[in-house]
Amino acid sequence: MSKKTRAAVWTSVALGLLAGGTWAGTAVAAPPGSAKVTAPYAQAAAVVNANGSVNRSKGIEAVTKPAAGHYCVELEDKDLDIRKLVPNATLQYISFEYDIRISMWPHPSCGTRTDTFLVITGKPGVYEDASFSIVVP
């Protein structure tokens, strides 16, 4: 394969990933007071503000904030088990100082529920509130 052909293939792949990420990152049913959006390829998705309020969502029952930088994201569908899902979370404001993590197991901070993810934001070793989005494909 020539250099020119390889470049064209990689450009197509990159554009496809960008378009796919845009589709997967949008969100359908929203809690009262938040925007109604569409996420056809997600079981659940949400944009969560730093204070724990939900900006828009699909398939999210509630988000609670038990401590600084800790968010419990409860799924609407109680048959979904977080131990069998592969969620993806992204900080809304990109910073090399901040990190975001998701507990893949029921966590005591969230009542050890199998329908609730613990999302942690902040700098390494320091929990700090930060807005983020989460998608459960």
Short mmCIF file of N, CA and C in Angstrom, two decimals, residues 4-104:
data_model
loop_
_atom_site.label_atom_id
_atom_site.label_comp_id
_atom_site.label_asym_id
_atom_site.label_seq_id
_atom_site.Cartn_x
_atom_site.Cartn_y
_atom_site.Cartn_z
N LYS A 4 0.38 7.41 0.16
CA LYS A 4 -0.81 8.21 -0.10
C LYS A 4 -2.08 7.43 0.26
N THR A 5 -2.13 6.15 -0.10
CA THR A 5 -3.29 5.31 0.20
C THR A 5 -3.42 5.11 1.71
N ARG A 6 -2.28 4.85 2.39
CA ARG A 6 -2.31 4.69 3.85
C ARG A 6 -2.82 5.96 4.52
N ALA A 7 -2.38 7.10 4.05
CA ALA A 7 -2.82 8.38 4.63
C ALA A 7 -4.33 8.55 4.45
N ALA A 8 -4.83 8.19 3.28
CA ALA A 8 -6.27 8.30 3.01
C ALA A 8 -7.06 7.36 3.91
N VAL A 9 -6.55 6.13 4.12
CA VAL A 9 -7.22 5.16 4.99
C VAL A 9 -7.25 5.69 6.43
N TRP A 10 -6.12 6.18 6.93
CA TRP A 10 -6.07 6.69 8.31
C TRP A 10 -6.95 7.92 8.48
N THR A 11 -7.02 8.74 7.48
CA THR A 11 -7.91 9.91 7.55
C THR A 11 -9.36 9.45 7.64
N SER A 12 -9.74 8.46 6.84
CA SER A 12 -11.10 7.93 6.89
C SER A 12 -11.41 7.32 8.24
N VAL A 13 -10.46 6.56 8.79
CA VAL A 13 -10.64 5.94 10.11
C VAL A 13 -10.82 7.02 11.17
N ALA A 14 -9.98 8.04 11.16
CA ALA A 14 -10.06 9.12 12.14
C ALA A 14 -11.39 9.85 12.05
N LEU A 15 -11.84 10.16 10.84
CA LEU A 15 -13.12 10.85 10.67
C LEU A 15 -14.27 9.97 11.13
N GLY A 16 -14.19 8.67 10.87
CA GLY A 16 -15.22 7.74 11.31
C GLY A 16 -15.29 7.67 12.83
N LEU A 17 -14.12 7.64 13.48
CA LEU A 17 -14.09 7.61 14.95
C LEU A 17 -14.66 8.90 15.53
N LEU A 18 -14.32 10.02 14.93
CA LEU A 18 -14.86 11.29 15.41
C LEU A 18 -16.37 11.33 15.27
N ALA A 19 -16.87 10.91 14.15
CA ALA A 19 -18.32 10.91 13.93
C ALA A 19 -18.99 9.93 14.88
N GLY A 20 -18.42 8.74 15.05
CA GLY A 20 -18.99 7.75 15.96
C GLY A 20 -18.98 8.24 17.39
N GLY A 21 -17.91 8.90 17.81
CA GLY A 21 -17.83 9.45 19.16
C GLY A 21 -18.89 10.50 19.39
N THR A 22 -19.17 11.29 18.36
CA THR A 22 -20.20 12.32 18.48
C THR A 22 -21.56 11.67 18.65
N TRP A 23 -21.86 10.62 17.87
CA TRP A 23 -23.15 9.96 18.00
C TRP A 23 -23.29 9.30 19.35
N ALA A 24 -22.25 8.60 19.82
CA ALA A 24 -22.34 7.89 21.09
C ALA A 24 -22.35 8.85 22.27
N GLY A 25 -21.79 10.04 22.10
CA GLY A 25 -21.71 10.98 23.20
C GLY A 25 -22.96 11.79 23.42
N THR A 26 -23.92 11.69 22.54
CA THR A 26 -25.16 12.41 22.76
C THR A 26 -26.08 11.57 23.61
N ALA A 27 -27.04 12.19 24.18
CA ALA A 27 -27.86 11.40 25.06
C ALA A 27 -29.32 11.45 24.67
N VAL A 28 -31.55 10.05 25.52
CA VAL A 28 -32.92 10.22 25.06
C VAL A 28 -33.79 10.64 26.23
N ALA A 29 -34.08 10.04 27.23
CA ALA A 29 -34.97 10.53 28.28
C ALA A 29 -34.13 11.31 29.29
N ALA A 30 -34.64 12.40 29.77
CA ALA A 30 -33.88 13.24 30.68
C ALA A 30 -34.67 13.48 31.95
N PRO A 31 -33.98 13.63 33.09
CA PRO A 31 -34.68 13.96 34.33
C PRO A 31 -35.34 15.34 34.21
N PRO A 32 -36.35 15.61 35.04
CA PRO A 32 -37.00 16.92 34.99
C PRO A 32 -35.98 18.05 35.11
N GLY A 33 -36.15 19.07 34.29
CA GLY A 33 -35.26 20.22 34.36
C GLY A 33 -34.02 20.10 33.48
N SER A 34 -33.83 18.94 32.86
CA SER A 34 -32.67 18.80 31.99
C SER A 34 -33.14 18.62 30.54
N ALA A 35 -32.22 18.80 29.62
CA ALA A 35 -32.55 18.77 28.20
C ALA A 35 -32.87 17.35 27.73
N LYS A 36 -33.82 17.24 26.81
CA LYS A 36 -34.13 15.97 26.18
C LYS A 36 -33.22 15.82 24.97
N VAL A 37 -32.45 14.74 24.95
CA VAL A 37 -31.50 14.51 23.87
C VAL A 37 -31.60 13.07 23.40
N THR A 38 -30.83 12.68 22.38
CA THR A 38 -30.90 11.36 21.79
C THR A 38 -29.56 10.62 21.88
N ALA A 39 -29.60 9.36 22.27
CA ALA A 39 -28.41 8.51 22.30
C ALA A 39 -28.79 7.12 21.81
N PRO A 40 -28.93 6.95 20.50
CA PRO A 40 -29.44 5.69 19.97
C PRO A 40 -28.55 4.48 20.23
N TYR A 41 -27.26 4.66 20.45
CA TYR A 41 -26.36 3.53 20.64
C TYR A 41 -25.90 3.36 22.08
N ALA A 42 -26.53 4.06 23.01
CA ALA A 42 -26.15 3.96 24.42
C ALA A 42 -27.31 3.43 25.25
N GLN A 43 -26.99 2.57 26.23
CA GLN A 43 -28.00 2.12 27.18
C GLN A 43 -28.28 3.23 28.19
N ALA A 44 -27.23 3.98 28.50
CA ALA A 44 -27.35 5.10 29.43
C ALA A 44 -26.26 6.10 29.10
N ALA A 45 -26.55 7.38 29.35
CA ALA A 45 -25.57 8.44 29.11
C ALA A 45 -25.98 9.66 29.91
N ALA A 46 -25.02 10.48 30.30
CA ALA A 46 -25.34 11.70 31.02
C ALA A 46 -24.20 12.70 30.92
N VAL A 47 -24.58 13.97 31.00
CA VAL A 47 -23.63 15.06 31.19
C VAL A 47 -23.92 15.57 32.59
N VAL A 48 -22.93 15.48 33.47
CA VAL A 48 -23.10 15.81 34.88
C VAL A 48 -22.29 17.05 35.22
N ASN A 49 -22.92 18.03 35.86
CA ASN A 49 -22.24 19.24 36.28
C ASN A 49 -21.40 18.97 37.53
N ALA A 50 -20.45 19.83 37.81
CA ALA A 50 -19.55 19.65 38.95
C ALA A 50 -20.30 19.54 40.28
N ASN A 51 -21.46 20.19 40.39
CA ASN A 51 -22.23 20.12 41.64
C ASN A 51 -23.10 18.87 41.74
N GLY A 52 -23.05 18.00 40.73
CA GLY A 52 -23.81 16.75 40.74
C GLY A 52 -25.14 16.84 40.02
N SER A 53 -25.55 18.02 39.60
CA SER A 53 -26.81 18.13 38.85
C SER A 53 -26.60 17.58 37.45
N VAL A 54 -27.68 17.05 36.87
CA VAL A 54 -27.61 16.44 35.55
C VAL A 54 -28.03 17.46 34.50
N ASN A 55 -27.16 17.69 33.55
CA ASN A 55 -27.44 18.62 32.46
C ASN A 55 -28.38 17.99 31.45
N ARG A 56 -28.08 16.75 31.03
CA ARG A 56 -28.95 15.98 30.14
C ARG A 56 -28.57 14.51 30.30
N SER A 57 -29.54 13.62 30.01
CA SER A 57 -29.26 12.21 30.22
C SER A 57 -30.22 11.29 29.48
N LYS A 58 -29.87 10.03 29.46
CA LYS A 58 -30.71 8.95 28.98
C LYS A 58 -30.42 7.76 29.88
N GLY A 59 -31.44 7.15 30.42
CA GLY A 59 -31.27 5.93 31.20
C GLY A 59 -30.60 6.12 32.56
N ILE A 60 -30.57 7.35 33.06
CA ILE A 60 -29.98 7.64 34.37
C ILE A 60 -31.11 8.00 35.33
N GLU A 61 -31.22 7.27 36.42
CA GLU A 61 -32.25 7.53 37.42
C GLU A 61 -31.90 8.77 38.24
N ALA A 62 -30.65 8.82 38.73
CA ALA A 62 -30.24 9.94 39.58
C ALA A 62 -28.72 9.98 39.69
N VAL A 63 -28.22 11.14 40.06
CA VAL A 63 -26.81 11.31 40.39
C VAL A 63 -26.77 11.96 41.76
N THR A 64 -26.07 11.33 42.69
CA THR A 64 -25.89 11.91 44.02
C THR A 64 -24.40 12.16 44.23
N LYS A 65 -24.09 13.01 45.19
CA LYS A 65 -22.71 13.42 45.42
C LYS A 65 -22.40 13.25 46.91
N PRO A 66 -21.90 12.06 47.32
CA PRO A 66 -21.65 11.81 48.74
C PRO A 66 -20.44 12.56 49.32
N ALA A 67 -19.52 12.99 48.46
CA ALA A 67 -18.32 13.70 48.95
C ALA A 67 -17.71 14.47 47.78
N ALA A 68 -16.75 15.32 48.10
CA ALA A 68 -16.06 16.10 47.06
C ALA A 68 -15.44 15.14 46.04
N GLY A 69 -15.72 15.38 44.76
CA GLY A 69 -15.16 14.58 43.69
C GLY A 69 -15.72 13.17 43.57
N HIS A 70 -16.78 12.85 44.31
CA HIS A 70 -17.42 11.53 44.26
C HIS A 70 -18.85 11.69 43.76
N TYR A 71 -19.22 10.91 42.75
CA TYR A 71 -20.55 10.97 42.16
C TYR A 71 -21.10 9.56 42.03
N CYS A 72 -22.30 9.32 42.54
CA CYS A 72 -22.97 8.03 42.38
C CYS A 72 -23.97 8.17 41.24
N VAL A 73 -23.73 7.45 40.15
CA VAL A 73 -24.58 7.52 38.96
C VAL A 73 -25.44 6.27 38.93
N GLU A 74 -26.74 6.44 39.23
CA GLU A 74 -27.68 5.33 39.32
C GLU A 74 -28.39 5.14 37.98
N LEU A 75 -28.39 3.92 37.49
CA LEU A 75 -29.02 3.58 36.22
C LEU A 75 -30.52 3.38 36.41
N GLU A 76 -31.32 3.78 35.42
CA GLU A 76 -32.77 3.57 35.46
C GLU A 76 -33.13 2.10 35.38
N ASP A 77 -32.48 1.38 34.48
CA ASP A 77 -32.76 -0.04 34.26
C ASP A 77 -32.08 -0.85 35.36
N LYS A 78 -32.87 -1.34 36.32
CA LYS A 78 -32.32 -2.07 37.47
C LYS A 78 -31.79 -3.44 37.08
N ASP A 79 -32.09 -3.91 35.86
CA ASP A 79 -31.56 -5.19 35.39
C ASP A 79 -30.12 -5.07 34.89
N LEU A 80 -29.67 -3.84 34.65
CA LEU A 80 -28.28 -3.64 34.24
C LEU A 80 -27.39 -3.78 35.47
N ASP A 81 -26.35 -4.58 35.35
CA ASP A 81 -25.42 -4.83 36.46
C ASP A 81 -24.08 -4.20 36.10
N ILE A 82 -23.61 -3.26 36.92
CA ILE A 82 -22.37 -2.54 36.58
C ILE A 82 -21.17 -3.47 36.45
N ARG A 83 -21.23 -4.65 37.05
CA ARG A 83 -20.12 -5.60 36.95
C ARG A 83 -20.04 -6.23 35.56
N LYS A 84 -21.08 -6.02 34.73
CA LYS A 84 -21.11 -6.59 33.38
C LYS A 84 -21.08 -5.53 32.29
N LEU A 85 -20.87 -4.26 32.67
CA LEU A 85 -20.89 -3.16 31.72
C LEU A 85 -19.50 -2.56 31.57
N VAL A 86 -19.31 -1.81 30.48
CA VAL A 86 -18.03 -1.14 30.23
C VAL A 86 -18.31 0.34 29.97
N PRO A 87 -18.48 1.13 31.03
CA PRO A 87 -18.78 2.55 30.85
C PRO A 87 -17.54 3.35 30.46
N ASN A 88 -17.79 4.53 29.93
CA ASN A 88 -16.71 5.43 29.55
C ASN A 88 -17.05 6.80 30.12
N ALA A 89 -16.12 7.41 30.85
CA ALA A 89 -16.35 8.74 31.41
C ALA A 89 -15.24 9.68 30.93
N THR A 90 -15.64 10.92 30.67
CA THR A 90 -14.72 11.93 30.17
C THR A 90 -14.96 13.24 30.90
N LEU A 91 -13.89 13.89 31.33
CA LEU A 91 -14.03 15.21 31.93
C LEU A 91 -14.49 16.20 30.88
N GLN A 92 -15.35 17.14 31.27
CA GLN A 92 -15.86 18.13 30.32
C GLN A 92 -14.81 19.17 29.97
N TYR A 93 -13.95 19.48 30.91
CA TYR A 93 -12.89 20.46 30.65
C TYR A 93 -11.58 19.72 30.69
N ILE A 94 -10.90 19.65 29.57
CA ILE A 94 -9.68 18.88 29.47
C ILE A 94 -8.57 19.60 30.23
N SER A 95 -7.98 18.86 31.16
CA SER A 95 -6.86 19.37 31.93
C SER A 95 -5.94 18.20 32.21
N PHE A 96 -4.66 18.41 32.04
CA PHE A 96 -3.71 17.33 32.30
C PHE A 96 -3.54 17.11 33.80
N GLU A 97 -4.02 18.03 34.62
CA GLU A 97 -3.91 17.89 36.07
C GLU A 97 -4.99 16.99 36.64
N TYR A 98 -6.16 16.98 36.01
CA TYR A 98 -7.31 16.24 36.54
C TYR A 98 -7.42 14.86 35.94
N ASP A 99 -8.07 13.99 36.70
CA ASP A 99 -8.27 12.61 36.28
C ASP A 99 -9.72 12.23 36.58
N ILE A 100 -10.21 11.20 35.93
CA ILE A 100 -11.55 10.68 36.20
C ILE A 100 -11.45 9.16 36.23
N ARG A 101 -12.12 8.57 37.21
CA ARG A 101 -12.10 7.11 37.36
C ARG A 101 -13.52 6.62 37.64
N ILE A 102 -13.80 5.38 37.23
CA ILE A 102 -15.10 4.75 37.49
C ILE A 102 -14.85 3.45 38.23
N SER A 103 -15.55 3.26 39.34
CA SER A 103 -15.47 1.99 40.05
C SER A 103 -16.30 0.96 39.28
N MET A 104 -15.69 -0.15 38.95
CA MET A 104 -16.37 -1.19 38.17
C MET A 104 -17.07 -2.21 39.08
#
